[in-house]
């Protein structure tokens, strides 16, 4: 995992239609999908599993919802330090991974391409296990804190949005949306939004 600036994120994911826009009135930098592409997408959404013990499995399944062998970007649009210990944990995790810049300077978290659909532990490299663990850990903190962000994958305009404790899967592919519906059902995710 390495952290990305807005320019680096646009360079890597701009071909898929993503760009970064400042939302100064909200004090954030937002990842956006081109309007013509976003308008063709539908969404499936709700709340994360109420059973916290299932959150890691849910996030692994959520990561597998994206295409395999593609790089990932976990983007943080909005965060706060309302619960300083949780914010400090997020920042400390980044620092422990060698990132000294603030979330404002580098709000993107880039993960290398791997066979993310592989579930046999004997076939997953140590690097993939580590990267997936970091992605799941950071995404868990985003959900727990009710922060806003996205998880996107290279080669696709599909996206997963974290928004104030809710989770939305966006796609223009009916099979992807059906898979998202199935995933939400499998983990007993409430469809009532926060």
CSV table of C-alpha atoms in Angstrom, one decimal:
chain,number,residue,atom,x,y,z
A,1,UNK,CA,0.0,0.0,0.0
A,2,UNK,CA,1.1,3.5,-0.7
A,3,UNK,CA,-0.6,6.8,-0.3
A,4,UNK,CA,-1.5,9.0,-3.2
A,5,UNK,CA,-2.0,12.7,-3.7
A,6,UNK,CA,-4.9,13.9,-5.8
A,7,UNK,CA,-2.7,14.3,-8.9
A,8,UNK,CA,-1.3,10.7,-8.5
A,9,UNK,CA,-4.8,9.3,-8.1
A,10,UNK,CA,-6.1,11.1,-11.2
A,11,UNK,CA,-3.1,9.9,-13.2
A,12,UNK,CA,-3.8,6.3,-12.3
A,13,UNK,CA,-7.6,6.3,-12.4
A,14,UNK,CA,-8.4,9.1,-14.8
A,15,UNK,CA,-8.8,6.7,-17.8
A,16,UNK,CA,-11.7,5.1,-16.0
A,17,UNK,CA,-13.4,8.5,-15.7
A,18,UNK,CA,-12.4,9.5,-12.2
A,19,UNK,CA,-11.1,12.9,-11.2
A,20,UNK,CA,-10.7,14.8,-8.0
A,21,UNK,CA,-12.6,18.0,-7.2
A,22,UNK,CA,-12.2,20.3,-4.3
A,23,UNK,CA,-15.3,20.9,-2.3
A,24,UNK,CA,-14.1,23.9,-0.3
A,25,UNK,CA,-17.4,24.5,1.4
A,26,UNK,CA,-17.2,21.0,2.9
A,27,UNK,CA,-13.5,21.2,3.6
A,28,UNK,CA,-12.8,18.1,1.6
A,29,UNK,CA,-11.4,16.9,-1.7
A,30,UNK,CA,-13.9,14.6,-3.4
A,31,UNK,CA,-13.3,11.8,-5.9
A,32,UNK,CA,-15.9,12.0,-8.7
A,33,UNK,CA,-16.9,10.0,-11.7
A,34,UNK,CA,-17.6,11.7,-15.0
A,35,UNK,CA,-21.3,12.7,-14.9
A,36,UNK,CA,-22.1,10.9,-18.2
A,37,UNK,CA,-20.7,7.7,-16.7
A,38,UNK,CA,-22.3,8.2,-13.3
A,39,UNK,CA,-25.7,8.8,-14.8
A,40,UNK,CA,-25.8,5.3,-16.4
A,41,UNK,CA,-25.1,3.6,-13.0
A,42,UNK,CA,-27.6,2.3,-10.5
A,43,UNK,CA,-26.9,1.6,-6.9
A,44,UNK,CA,-27.5,-1.0,-4.2
A,45,UNK,CA,-27.0,0.1,-0.7
A,46,UNK,CA,-27.6,-0.1,3.0
A,47,UNK,CA,-25.8,-0.4,6.3
A,48,UNK,CA,-22.8,-2.7,7.1
A,49,UNK,CA,-23.5,-5.9,9.0
A,50,UNK,CA,-24.8,-5.2,12.5
A,51,UNK,CA,-22.8,-8.1,13.8
A,52,UNK,CA,-19.3,-6.5,14.1
A,53,UNK,CA,-17.8,-10.0,14.1
A,54,UNK,CA,-18.8,-10.3,10.4
A,55,UNK,CA,-17.3,-7.0,9.4
A,56,UNK,CA,-14.0,-8.4,8.2
A,57,UNK,CA,-15.7,-11.1,6.1
A,58,UNK,CA,-18.1,-8.5,4.7
A,59,UNK,CA,-15.2,-6.3,3.7
A,60,UNK,CA,-13.3,-9.2,2.1
A,61,UNK,CA,-16.4,-10.0,0.0
A,62,UNK,CA,-16.9,-6.3,-0.8
A,63,UNK,CA,-13.3,-6.2,-2.1
A,64,UNK,CA,-14.0,-9.3,-4.2
A,65,UNK,CA,-17.0,-7.6,-5.7
A,66,UNK,CA,-14.5,-5.6,-7.8
A,67,UNK,CA,-12.6,-7.2,-10.7
A,68,UNK,CA,-9.7,-9.4,-9.8
A,69,UNK,CA,-6.1,-8.7,-10.8
A,70,UNK,CA,-6.7,-5.0,-10.8
A,71,UNK,CA,-5.3,-2.3,-8.6
A,72,UNK,CA,-7.4,-0.7,-5.9
A,73,UNK,CA,-7.9,2.8,-4.6
A,74,UNK,CA,-9.3,3.5,-1.1
A,75,UNK,CA,-10.1,7.2,-1.2
A,76,UNK,CA,-11.0,9.2,1.9
A,77,UNK,CA,-13.3,12.2,1.0
A,78,UNK,CA,-14.2,13.3,4.5
A,79,UNK,CA,-13.0,12.4,8.0
A,80,UNK,CA,-13.1,14.0,11.4
A,81,UNK,CA,-11.5,13.6,14.7
A,82,UNK,CA,-14.7,13.4,16.7
A,83,UNK,CA,-13.4,10.2,18.2
A,84,UNK,CA,-9.7,11.2,18.5
A,85,UNK,CA,-8.6,7.6,19.3
A,86,UNK,CA,-10.0,6.2,16.1
A,87,UNK,CA,-8.6,9.1,14.0
A,88,UNK,CA,-5.2,8.6,15.8
A,89,UNK,CA,-5.3,4.9,15.0
A,90,UNK,CA,-5.9,5.6,11.3
A,91,UNK,CA,-3.1,8.1,11.1
A,92,UNK,CA,-0.8,5.8,13.2
A,93,UNK,CA,-1.5,3.0,10.7
A,94,UNK,CA,-0.5,5.2,7.8
A,95,UNK,CA,2.6,6.3,9.7
A,96,UNK,CA,3.5,2.7,10.5
A,97,UNK,CA,3.4,2.0,6.8
A,98,UNK,CA,5.9,4.9,6.2
A,99,UNK,CA,3.4,7.7,5.3
A,100,UNK,CA,4.3,11.0,6.9
A,101,UNK,CA,1.9,13.2,4.9
A,102,UNK,CA,-1.5,14.1,6.3
A,103,UNK,CA,-4.8,12.8,5.0
A,104,UNK,CA,-5.3,16.2,3.3
A,105,UNK,CA,-2.0,15.9,1.4
A,106,UNK,CA,-2.5,12.2,0.4
A,107,UNK,CA,-6.1,11.0,0.8
A,108,UNK,CA,-5.7,8.0,-1.5
A,109,UNK,CA,-4.5,4.5,-0.5
A,110,UNK,CA,-3.3,2.5,-3.5
A,111,UNK,CA,-3.2,-1.3,-3.5
A,112,UNK,CA,-1.4,-3.4,-6.1
A,113,UNK,CA,-3.3,-5.8,-8.4
A,114,UNK,CA,-3.7,-9.3,-7.1
A,115,UNK,CA,-6.0,-12.3,-7.6
A,116,UNK,CA,-8.4,-10.8,-5.1
A,117,UNK,CA,-11.0,-13.5,-5.8
A,118,UNK,CA,-8.6,-16.3,-4.6
A,119,UNK,CA,-9.7,-17.6,-1.3
A,120,UNK,CA,-7.3,-20.6,-0.8
A,121,UNK,CA,-4.8,-19.4,1.8
A,122,UNK,CA,-2.1,-21.6,0.3
A,123,UNK,CA,-2.3,-19.8,-3.0
A,124,UNK,CA,-2.3,-16.2,-1.7
A,125,UNK,CA,1.1,-14.6,-1.5
A,126,UNK,CA,2.3,-13.0,1.8
A,127,UNK,CA,2.3,-9.6,0.0
A,128,UNK,CA,-1.4,-10.1,-1.1
A,129,UNK,CA,-2.4,-11.2,2.4
A,130,UNK,CA,-0.7,-8.1,3.9
A,131,UNK,CA,-2.2,-5.7,1.3
A,132,UNK,CA,-5.6,-7.1,1.7
A,133,UNK,CA,-5.3,-7.0,5.5
A,134,UNK,CA,-4.3,-3.3,5.3
A,135,UNK,CA,-7.2,-2.5,3.0
A,136,UNK,CA,-9.7,-4.3,5.3
A,137,UNK,CA,-8.3,-2.6,8.4
A,138,UNK,CA,-8.5,0.9,6.9
A,139,UNK,CA,-11.9,0.3,5.4
A,140,UNK,CA,-13.1,-1.0,8.8
A,141,UNK,CA,-12.0,2.3,10.4
A,142,UNK,CA,-13.8,4.3,7.7
A,143,UNK,CA,-17.1,2.4,8.5
A,144,UNK,CA,-16.7,2.5,12.2
A,145,UNK,CA,-16.1,6.3,12.1
A,146,UNK,CA,-18.8,7.0,9.6
A,147,UNK,CA,-16.3,8.7,7.3
A,148,UNK,CA,-16.9,9.2,3.6
A,149,UNK,CA,-14.9,7.6,0.8
A,150,UNK,CA,-14.7,5.3,-2.1
A,151,UNK,CA,-13.2,1.9,-3.0
A,152,UNK,CA,-12.6,1.7,-6.8
A,153,UNK,CA,-10.6,-0.7,-9.0
A,154,UNK,CA,-8.6,-0.2,-12.1
A,155,UNK,CA,-10.3,-0.9,-15.5
A,156,UNK,CA,-13.8,-0.1,-14.3
A,157,UNK,CA,-16.1,2.7,-13.4
A,158,UNK,CA,-17.8,0.5,-10.7
A,159,UNK,CA,-17.4,2.0,-7.3
A,160,UNK,CA,-18.2,1.3,-3.7
A,161,UNK,CA,-19.1,4.4,-1.6
A,162,UNK,CA,-18.8,4.8,2.1
A,163,UNK,CA,-21.1,7.6,3.2
A,164,UNK,CA,-21.9,8.5,6.8
A,165,UNK,CA,-22.0,4.9,7.9
A,166,UNK,CA,-23.9,3.6,4.8
A,167,UNK,CA,-22.4,1.6,1.9
A,168,UNK,CA,-23.4,1.9,-1.7
A,169,UNK,CA,-22.4,-0.3,-4.7
A,170,UNK,CA,-22.6,1.5,-8.1
A,171,UNK,CA,-22.5,-0.2,-11.5
A,172,UNK,CA,-24.2,-0.1,-14.9
A,173,UNK,CA,-23.9,-3.9,-15.0
A,174,UNK,CA,-27.0,-5.8,-13.8
A,175,UNK,CA,-25.0,-8.8,-12.8
A,176,UNK,CA,-22.7,-6.7,-10.6
A,177,UNK,CA,-25.7,-5.1,-9.0
A,178,UNK,CA,-27.3,-8.5,-8.4
A,179,UNK,CA,-24.0,-9.6,-6.8
A,180,UNK,CA,-24.1,-6.6,-4.5
A,181,UNK,CA,-27.7,-7.4,-3.6
A,182,UNK,CA,-26.6,-11.0,-2.8
A,183,UNK,CA,-23.6,-9.8,-0.8
A,184,UNK,CA,-25.8,-7.4,1.3
A,185,UNK,CA,-28.3,-10.2,1.9
A,186,UNK,CA,-25.6,-12.8,2.8
A,187,UNK,CA,-24.4,-10.5,5.6
A,188,UNK,CA,-27.8,-9.4,6.8
A,189,UNK,CA,-27.2,-5.8,6.0
A,190,UNK,CA,-30.0,-3.5,6.8
A,191,UNK,CA,-31.4,-1.5,3.9
A,192,UNK,CA,-32.4,1.3,6.2
A,193,UNK,CA,-30.0,4.1,5.7
A,194,UNK,CA,-28.4,6.0,8.6
